[in-house]
Coordinates of C-alpha atoms and ligand atoms in Angstrom, one line a residue:
M749 CA -0.1 0.0 0.0
G750 CA 1.1 3.2 -1.1
A751 CA 0.8 6.4 1.6
P752 CA -2.0 8.5 1.1
V753 CA -1.3 11.4 -1.4
N754 CA -2.7 15.0 -1.8
R755 CA -3.4 14.9 -5.6
S756 CA -3.9 18.4 -6.4
P757 CA -1.0 20.4 -5.6
K758 CA -0.9 23.9 -4.6
T759 CA 2.6 24.3 -3.6
F760 CA 6.1 22.6 -4.9
R761 CA 9.9 22.4 -4.3
V762 CA 12.3 21.6 -6.6
K763 CA 15.7 19.8 -5.4
S764 CA 18.6 19.8 -7.9
F765 CA 21.4 17.0 -7.9
G766 CA 24.5 17.1 -10.1
C767 CA 25.9 19.5 -12.4
Q768 CA 24.9 23.2 -13.2
M769 CA 22.9 22.2 -15.8
N770 CA 20.7 20.0 -13.5
V771 CA 20.6 23.3 -11.2
Y772 CA 19.7 25.4 -14.6
D773 CA 16.9 22.3 -15.6
G774 CA 15.7 22.9 -12.1
E775 CA 15.0 26.7 -12.3
R776 CA 13.2 26.4 -15.6
M777 CA 10.9 23.5 -14.0
A778 CA 10.4 26.0 -11.0
E779 CA 9.5 28.7 -13.1
L780 CA 7.4 26.4 -15.4
L781 CA 5.0 25.6 -12.3
G782 CA 5.1 28.8 -11.2
A783 CA 3.6 29.8 -14.3
Q784 CA 0.8 27.1 -13.7
G785 CA -0.1 28.8 -10.5
L786 CA 1.6 26.8 -8.1
S787 CA 3.9 28.5 -5.4
P788 CA 7.1 27.6 -4.1
A789 CA 7.2 26.4 -0.8
K790 CA 10.4 25.8 1.7
G791 CA 11.0 23.1 4.1
E792 CA 9.2 19.8 4.0
D793 CA 5.6 20.6 3.4
A794 CA 5.4 21.1 -0.5
D795 CA 2.4 19.5 -2.3
L796 CA 4.8 18.3 -5.0
V797 CA 8.5 17.5 -4.8
V798 CA 10.4 17.3 -7.9
L799 CA 13.9 15.5 -7.6
N800 CA 15.8 16.4 -10.2
T801 CA 18.5 13.8 -10.1
C802 CA 22.1 12.8 -11.0
H803 CA 23.2 9.3 -12.6
I804 CA 26.9 10.3 -13.1
R805 CA 28.4 8.3 -10.4
E806 CA 26.4 4.9 -8.4
K807 CA 26.3 7.1 -5.1
A808 CA 24.7 10.0 -6.7
A809 CA 22.0 7.5 -8.5
E810 CA 21.2 5.5 -5.6
K811 CA 20.8 8.5 -3.4
V812 CA 17.5 8.9 -5.1
Y813 CA 15.6 5.9 -3.5
S814 CA 16.6 7.2 0.0
D815 CA 15.6 10.6 -0.9
I816 CA 12.1 9.3 -2.0
G817 CA 11.6 7.2 1.4
R818 CA 12.5 10.3 3.4
L819 CA 9.6 12.5 1.7
R820 CA 6.9 10.6 3.7
R821 CA 5.4 12.5 6.2
E822 CA 5.1 11.5 10.0
D823 CA 1.6 11.6 9.6
G824 CA 1.8 8.8 7.1
T825 CA 1.3 11.0 4.1
R826 CA 3.7 12.2 1.0
P827 CA 3.7 14.7 -1.2
L828 CA 3.2 13.9 -5.0
V829 CA 6.8 13.1 -6.2
A830 CA 8.3 13.5 -9.5
V831 CA 11.7 12.2 -10.7
A832 CA 13.3 14.4 -13.0
G833 CA 16.9 14.5 -14.1
C834 CA 19.4 11.7 -15.5
V835 CA 18.2 9.1 -13.0
A836 CA 14.5 9.4 -14.6
Q837 CA 16.0 9.2 -18.0
A838 CA 18.3 6.3 -17.4
E839 CA 15.6 4.0 -15.6
G840 CA 12.8 5.6 -16.7
A841 CA 9.9 3.0 -16.2
E842 CA 12.2 0.9 -13.7
I843 CA 11.6 3.7 -11.2
H844 CA 7.5 3.1 -11.5
R845 CA 8.2 -0.7 -10.7
R846 CA 10.7 -0.3 -7.8
T847 CA 8.6 2.3 -5.8
K848 CA 5.0 3.0 -5.3
D849 CA 5.9 6.2 -3.6
V850 CA 6.8 8.0 -7.2
D851 CA 3.8 9.6 -9.2
I852 CA 5.8 11.1 -12.0
V853 CA 9.2 9.9 -14.1
V854 CA 10.3 13.0 -16.7
G855 CA 13.7 12.8 -18.6
P856 CA 15.9 16.0 -19.1
Q857 CA 14.3 16.8 -22.8
A858 CA 11.0 15.8 -21.7
Y859 CA 10.1 18.3 -18.5
H860 CA 8.4 21.0 -20.5
R861 CA 5.7 18.7 -20.3
L862 CA 5.7 18.7 -16.6
P863 CA 2.1 20.2 -16.3
E864 CA 0.5 17.6 -18.3
L865 CA 2.2 14.6 -16.3
V866 CA 1.4 16.5 -12.9
A867 CA -2.4 16.6 -14.3
E868 CA -2.2 13.0 -15.5
A869 CA -0.7 12.1 -12.0
A870 CA -3.6 13.9 -10.2
R871 CA -6.0 11.5 -11.9
G872 CA -4.0 8.9 -10.3
K873 CA -2.3 7.7 -13.0
R874 CA 1.6 7.0 -12.9
A875 CA 3.3 9.4 -15.3
L876 CA 6.4 9.0 -17.5
D877 CA 8.1 10.6 -20.1
T878 CA 11.4 10.0 -21.5
D879 CA 11.1 10.9 -24.9
M880 CA 13.7 13.1 -26.7
P881 CA 11.6 14.6 -28.7
A882 CA 13.3 16.5 -32.0
A883 CA 11.6 20.1 -31.2
S884 CA 13.2 21.8 -28.5
K885 CA 11.7 22.2 -24.8
F886 CA 13.3 25.5 -24.8
D887 CA 10.8 26.8 -27.6
V888 CA 7.8 26.1 -25.0
L889 CA 8.8 26.9 -21.6
P890 CA 7.9 30.2 -20.0
S891 CA 10.3 33.3 -20.1
R892 CA 12.7 33.4 -17.5
A893 CA 11.8 34.8 -13.8
K894 CA 11.3 38.2 -13.2
T895 CA 14.2 38.4 -10.9
V896 CA 17.2 36.2 -10.4
R897 CA 20.4 35.8 -8.6
P898 CA 23.6 38.1 -9.4
S899 CA 25.1 34.9 -11.0
A900 CA 22.9 33.0 -13.7
Y901 CA 23.3 29.9 -15.4
L902 CA 22.6 29.5 -19.2
T903 CA 22.3 26.4 -21.0
V904 CA 23.6 27.0 -24.7
Q905 CA 24.3 23.7 -25.3
E906 CA 23.1 19.9 -24.3
G907 CA 24.2 16.5 -25.0
C908 CA 27.2 14.9 -25.5
D909 CA 28.9 12.9 -28.4
K910 CA 32.2 11.8 -27.2
F911 CA 31.4 8.4 -25.3
C912 CA 34.0 8.1 -22.9
T913 CA 33.9 4.9 -21.7
Y914 CA 32.8 5.6 -18.3
C915 CA 30.1 8.2 -18.9
V916 CA 26.4 7.9 -18.8
V917 CA 26.0 11.4 -20.2
P918 CA 25.7 10.8 -24.1
Y919 CA 23.2 8.0 -22.8
T920 CA 20.8 10.5 -20.5
R921 CA 21.2 13.6 -22.3
G922 CA 21.6 12.0 -25.9
A923 CA 23.4 13.9 -28.8
E924 CA 24.9 17.0 -29.1
V925 CA 22.8 19.9 -29.7
S926 CA 23.3 23.9 -29.7
R927 CA 20.4 26.1 -28.9
P928 CA 20.3 28.8 -31.5
W929 CA 22.0 32.2 -31.4
S930 CA 18.9 34.3 -30.9
A931 CA 17.5 32.4 -28.2
I932 CA 20.4 32.6 -26.3
V933 CA 20.8 36.3 -26.8
D934 CA 17.4 36.7 -25.6
E935 CA 17.8 34.7 -22.9
A936 CA 20.6 36.4 -21.7
K937 CA 19.1 39.8 -22.1
A938 CA 15.9 38.4 -19.9
L939 CA 18.3 37.7 -17.0
V940 CA 20.2 40.8 -17.2
D941 CA 17.0 42.7 -17.2
A942 CA 16.3 40.3 -14.1
G943 CA 19.5 41.6 -12.2
A944 CA 22.0 39.1 -13.3
R945 CA 25.6 40.9 -13.3
E946 CA 27.7 37.4 -14.4
I947 CA 26.3 34.9 -16.8
T948 CA 27.6 31.2 -16.9
L949 CA 27.1 29.9 -20.5
L950 CA 26.4 25.8 -19.5
G951 CA 26.7 22.8 -21.6
Q952 CA 27.9 19.3 -21.3
N953 CA 30.4 20.1 -23.8
V954 CA 29.9 23.8 -23.7
N955 CA 32.7 24.7 -26.0
A956 CA 31.1 22.5 -29.0
W957 CA 28.6 25.1 -29.3
E958 CA 28.0 26.0 -32.7
H959 CA 25.2 27.6 -34.8
D960 CA 25.4 29.2 -38.3
G961 CA 29.1 29.1 -38.6
R962 CA 29.6 30.9 -35.4
Y963 CA 31.3 29.4 -32.5
L964 CA 31.2 30.2 -28.7
H965 CA 33.7 32.8 -28.6
D966 CA 31.3 34.7 -31.2
L967 CA 28.6 34.3 -28.6
I968 CA 30.7 35.5 -25.7
E969 CA 31.8 38.6 -28.0
E970 CA 27.7 39.3 -28.5
L971 CA 26.8 39.1 -24.8
A972 CA 29.8 41.1 -23.7
K973 CA 28.0 44.2 -25.3
L974 CA 25.3 44.3 -23.0
P975 CA 26.1 47.0 -20.8
R976 CA 25.0 45.8 -17.3
L977 CA 26.5 42.3 -18.0
A978 CA 30.0 42.7 -15.8
R979 CA 31.0 39.0 -16.2
I980 CA 30.8 36.0 -18.6
R981 CA 32.0 32.3 -17.8
Y982 CA 31.3 29.0 -19.6
T983 CA 31.1 25.4 -18.4
T984 CA 32.2 22.3 -18.9
S985 CA 34.6 22.4 -21.8
H986 CA 36.2 19.5 -23.7
P987 CA 39.8 19.9 -24.8
N988 CA 39.2 18.7 -28.4
D989 CA 36.6 21.4 -28.8
M990 CA 39.1 24.2 -27.6
R991 CA 39.3 26.4 -30.6
D992 CA 41.6 29.1 -31.1
G993 CA 39.0 31.7 -31.1
L994 CA 38.1 30.8 -27.7
I995 CA 41.4 30.8 -26.3
A996 CA 41.9 34.4 -28.1
A997 CA 38.8 35.3 -26.5
H998 CA 40.5 35.0 -23.0
R999 CA 43.0 37.7 -24.1
D1000 CA 40.5 40.2 -26.0
I1001 CA 37.5 40.0 -24.1
P1002 CA 38.0 41.3 -20.6
K1003 CA 34.3 40.4 -19.4
L1004 CA 35.3 36.9 -20.0
M1005 CA 36.8 35.5 -16.8
P1006 CA 40.1 34.5 -16.1
F1007 CA 38.9 30.7 -15.4
L1008 CA 38.8 27.6 -17.3
H1009 CA 37.7 24.2 -16.1
L1010 CA 38.8 21.8 -18.7
P1011 CA 38.8 18.1 -17.3
V1012 CA 41.7 15.8 -18.3
Q1013 CA 40.7 12.6 -16.4
S1014 CA 44.2 11.2 -16.4
G1015 CA 47.8 11.9 -16.7
S1016 CA 48.5 8.3 -18.3
D1017 CA 48.0 8.2 -22.3
R1018 CA 47.3 4.1 -22.0
I1019 CA 44.5 5.3 -19.5
L1020 CA 43.3 8.2 -21.8
K1021 CA 43.0 5.8 -24.7
A1022 CA 41.1 3.4 -23.0
M1023 CA 38.8 6.2 -21.8
N1024 CA 38.5 7.0 -25.3
R1025 CA 39.0 10.5 -24.6
S1026 CA 40.8 11.1 -28.0
H1027 CA 43.4 13.6 -26.5
S1028 CA 46.8 12.9 -24.9
A1029 CA 48.4 14.1 -21.6
N1030 CA 51.1 16.5 -23.9
S1031 CA 48.0 17.8 -26.3
Y1032 CA 46.1 18.6 -23.3
L1033 CA 49.0 20.4 -21.8
A1034 CA 50.0 22.1 -25.2
I1035 CA 46.5 23.5 -25.1
L1036 CA 46.8 24.8 -21.4
D1037 CA 50.3 26.3 -22.5
R1038 CA 48.1 28.5 -25.3
V1039 CA 45.5 29.4 -22.9
R1040 CA 48.0 30.7 -20.6
E1041 CA 50.1 32.7 -23.2
A1042 CA 46.5 34.2 -24.2
R1043 CA 45.7 35.0 -20.4
P1044 CA 48.7 34.4 -17.9
D1045 CA 46.9 34.6 -14.9
I1046 CA 44.3 32.1 -16.0
A1047 CA 42.9 29.7 -12.9
I1048 CA 42.7 26.3 -14.5
S1049 CA 40.1 23.4 -13.3
G1050 CA 39.9 20.0 -14.0
D1051 CA 38.3 16.8 -13.4
Y1052 CA 40.2 13.4 -12.6
I1053 CA 39.0 10.0 -12.2
V1054 CA 41.1 7.5 -10.0
G1055 CA 40.9 3.9 -10.5
F1056 CA 39.5 3.4 -14.0
P1057 CA 39.8 -0.3 -14.8
G1058 CA 43.7 -1.3 -15.6
E1059 CA 45.2 1.7 -13.9
T1060 CA 48.5 0.7 -12.6
D1061 CA 50.7 2.6 -9.9
Q1062 CA 52.4 3.9 -12.5
D1063 CA 49.4 5.3 -14.4
F1064 CA 48.5 6.9 -11.4
E1065 CA 52.1 8.6 -11.0
A1066 CA 51.5 9.9 -14.3
T1067 CA 48.4 12.0 -12.9
L1068 CA 50.0 13.2 -10.2
Q1069 CA 52.9 14.2 -12.3
M1070 CA 50.2 15.9 -14.6
V1071 CA 48.4 17.7 -11.8
R1072 CA 52.0 19.2 -10.8
R1073 CA 52.7 20.5 -14.1
I1074 CA 49.4 22.0 -14.2
G1075 CA 49.2 23.8 -11.4
H1076 CA 45.5 23.9 -10.3
S1077 CA 43.2 26.7 -8.7
M1078 CA 40.9 24.3 -7.9
A1079 CA 39.9 20.7 -9.0
F1080 CA 37.8 17.9 -8.6
S1081 CA 38.5 14.0 -8.6
F1082 CA 36.4 11.0 -8.3
K1083 CA 36.6 7.4 -7.8
Y1084 CA 35.9 5.3 -10.9
S1085 CA 32.3 4.2 -10.4
P1086 CA 31.1 1.6 -12.9
R1087 CA 27.7 2.7 -14.6
P1088 CA 25.4 0.1 -16.1
G1089 CA 25.9 -0.1 -20.1
T1090 CA 28.9 1.7 -20.3
P1091 CA 31.9 0.0 -22.0
A1092 CA 34.1 0.7 -19.3
A1093 CA 32.2 -1.1 -16.5
S1094 CA 32.7 -4.8 -18.2
M1095 CA 36.2 -4.0 -18.7
P1096 CA 38.6 -6.2 -17.1
D1097 CA 41.0 -5.3 -14.3
Q1098 CA 38.7 -3.4 -12.1
V1099 CA 40.8 -1.7 -9.5
A1100 CA 40.1 -2.7 -5.7
R1101 CA 38.1 -0.2 -3.6
E1102 CA 41.2 0.2 -1.0
V1103 CA 43.6 1.0 -4.0
M1104 CA 40.9 3.5 -5.2
D1105 CA 40.6 5.3 -1.7
E1106 CA 44.2 5.7 -1.4
R1107 CA 44.9 7.2 -4.6
L1108 CA 42.1 9.5 -4.3
Q1109 CA 43.3 10.9 -1.0
R1110 CA 46.9 11.4 -2.4
L1111 CA 45.7 13.0 -5.3
Q1112 CA 43.2 15.2 -3.3
A1113 CA 45.8 16.3 -0.6
L1114 CA 47.8 17.5 -3.7
I1115 CA 45.0 19.3 -5.3
V1116 CA 44.1 21.2 -1.7
E1117 CA 48.1 21.8 -1.5
Q1118 CA 47.6 23.7 -5.0
Q1119 CA 44.5 25.2 -3.9
I1120 CA 46.2 26.8 -0.8
A1121 CA 49.2 28.1 -2.9
F1122 CA 46.4 29.6 -5.4
N1123 CA 44.6 31.5 -3.0
Q1124 CA 47.4 32.5 -0.8
R1125 CA 49.1 34.4 -4.0
L1126 CA 46.0 36.9 -3.8
V1127 CA 46.8 37.8 0.1
G1128 CA 47.7 41.4 -0.1
R1129 CA 46.5 42.5 -3.3
R1130 CA 43.1 44.1 -4.4
T1131 CA 40.3 42.3 -6.3
E1132 CA 36.8 43.0 -7.6
V1133 CA 34.5 40.7 -6.0
L1134 CA 30.8 39.8 -7.1
L1135 CA 28.7 39.8 -4.3
E1136 CA 26.1 36.9 -4.6
R1137 CA 24.9 36.2 -1.1
P1138 CA 24.6 37.2 2.6
G1139 CA 27.3 35.5 4.8
K1140 CA 27.1 33.8 8.1
Y1141 CA 27.3 37.1 10.2
P1142 CA 25.4 40.1 10.1
G1143 CA 27.0 42.9 7.5
Q1144 CA 29.1 40.0 6.0
L1145 CA 28.6 39.2 2.1
I1146 CA 30.0 36.3 0.1
G1147 CA 30.9 36.3 -3.5
K1148 CA 33.4 35.5 -6.1
S1149 CA 36.5 36.6 -7.4
P1150 CA 37.5 36.6 -11.2
W1151 CA 39.2 33.5 -10.6
L1152 CA 36.2 31.8 -9.1
Q1153 CA 37.8 31.9 -5.4
S1154 CA 34.8 32.4 -2.8
I1155 CA 35.1 35.6 -0.8
V1156 CA 34.1 36.7 2.5
A1157 CA 33.6 40.3 2.5
D1158 CA 32.9 42.9 5.4
G1159 CA 30.3 44.9 3.4
G1160 CA 28.2 45.9 0.1
A1161 CA 25.2 44.6 -0.8
V1162 CA 23.9 41.4 -3.0
G1163 CA 24.4 42.0 -6.5
D1164 CA 27.3 44.9 -6.2
L1165 CA 30.6 44.4 -7.5
V1166 CA 33.3 45.7 -5.3
E1167 CA 37.0 45.8 -4.9
V1168 CA 38.1 44.3 -1.8
D1169 CA 41.9 43.6 0.1
I1170 CA 42.5 40.1 0.6
V1171 CA 43.7 39.5 3.9
A1172 CA 43.5 36.2 4.4
A1173 CA 43.1 32.8 2.4
G1174 CA 42.4 29.2 3.6
P1175 CA 41.9 26.1 1.2
N1176 CA 38.1 27.2 0.2
S1177 CA 37.8 30.8 0.7
L1178 CA 39.7 34.2 1.3
T1179 CA 38.6 37.2 3.5
G1180 CA 38.6 40.5 2.0
V1181 CA 38.1 44.0 3.5
I1182 CA 36.3 46.8 1.6
P1183 CA 39.3 49.7 1.4
E1184 CA 36.5 52.7 1.9
I1185 CA 35.9 50.6 5.2
L1186 CA 39.5 50.5 6.7
A1187 CA 39.8 54.4 5.6
A1188 CA 37.1 55.3 7.6
Ligands
SAH2673 N1 31.1 16.9 -20.1 C1 32.1 17.1 -19.1 C2 31.4 16.5 -17.7 C3 31.0 15.4 -17.2 S1 30.6 14.6 -15.5 C4 33.2 16.5 -19.3 O1 33.4 15.9 -20.3 O2 34.1 16.8 -18.6 C5 31.6 15.3 -14.8 C6 32.8 14.5 -14.4 O3 32.5 13.5 -13.8 C7 33.9 14.0 -15.4 O4 34.6 15.2 -15.6 C8 34.3 12.9 -14.7 O5 35.5 13.3 -14.1 C9 33.7 12.5 -13.8 N2 33.0 11.2 -14.3 C10 32.1 10.7 -15.1 N3 31.6 9.3 -15.3 C11 31.9 9.1 -14.3 C12 32.2 7.8 -13.7 N4 31.9 6.6 -14.1 N5 32.9 7.3 -12.4 C13 33.5 8.7 -11.6 N6 33.9 9.8 -12.2 C14 33.0 10.1 -13.3
SF4_2674 FE1 30.8 12.1 -20.5 FE2 33.2 12.2 -21.6 FE3 30.7 13.5 -22.8 FE4 32.3 14.6 -20.6 S1 33.0 14.4 -22.5 S2 29.9 14.2 -20.8 S3 32.8 12.9 -19.6 S4 31.1 11.2 -22.4
F3S2675 FE1 24.7 14.6 -13.4 FE2 23.3 14.4 -15.8 FE3 24.5 16.3 -15.0 S1 24.4 12.4 -14.9 S2 26.3 15.4 -14.0 S3 23.0 15.7 -13.7 S4 24.4 15.7 -17.0

């Protein structure tokens, strides 16, 4: 027996897990439900809860089922539950089979149909849509909210054709598709009108964006003309789509922030080949050389996987060596997680858990060391911060430096771009003092 459900929701909550693109999708779903007359609810008492899920690693995917369980209330009832995002796409109807506590399953390319699916669920039907229709959801989604945060996301590209052997994204998000130029420029204008000072262009392979012979750097150049837009970022890039024009944009467009997240995954050519990355350690480093020539102060971020099948101590040493050569401002590292349906999951020589644990610890220690060193270099310098949200204590605000470091400032207002003097730095944040306050 399932728990009793209120089938005519008046309030909703969207919880997003996973990458920035999921966060963006979550915002669009919230806007869509808002346009249907539902109001956002905080806390646990929303009538409709959308779990916007991530399938990238096993841990992320398994989390969904415990989250569903936790939605049951003390009185035995539960909200109407929708599972959206990449787990919905990957598992589809299997979710309905596995639990009675989900009413709607909706994939990342079908969430514009959420109102119809909610209506079906209201009639007691178990709703499902994981289609990847040819027509774009973006054409039917309502326009952007009237107010947005100072730093806004804008999805310009979706999907992936790269098929790295460990990765589910090509299956959950489908083939690479670029949104049209004018739709993106219009959405950027709407975001700026709604208060955005910074826009991060998003795509699973954002630098593969292409429309009518124009590329990502052309788009960045166009958006840089919006007077009230102060900062532009983009993520995530693939090394093989790092065009000359984009590298030059880091030199030529001041509003393009000096930050590049360019995952390499491993420093071993043997492993890169098994991963189907189609770049080598050296070709990756050569790209970074050119990027740094264009913009010497650029901060480099990356992603690493340890314990890919067949990874030896020697391969792992090559990854550490790679990280030492690069000198990251930050980087993400993960234990390899075998994903159903991917080629790597059935490769021989899967690496033992203890070996992965040990490698991850060593890699993360090195990355933290680099992160501290990078942050320390800013101490004693003045830098610009976009204040994004209130801090823990009254009068404190938290924002980002051009290099994407978190900075705790002692004044200003959300949405302000202020100059601060950096007085202290830790691994994860820096302390900034607004000079006027010092002088007073
Ligand atoms: N399109 C981006 C991001 C993909 S997902 C890119 O190519 O970089 C983000 C990161 O998750 C990847 O860069 C990779 O480091 C990690 N990842 C993907 N699949 C994984 C898996 N099966 N196990 C562990 N980490 C994984
Ligand atoms: Fe996954 Fe590779 Fe595509 Fe990135 S490039 S989304 S890691 S398949
Ligand atoms: Fe996760 Fe899907 Fe993003 S699997 S990382 S939410 S594209």
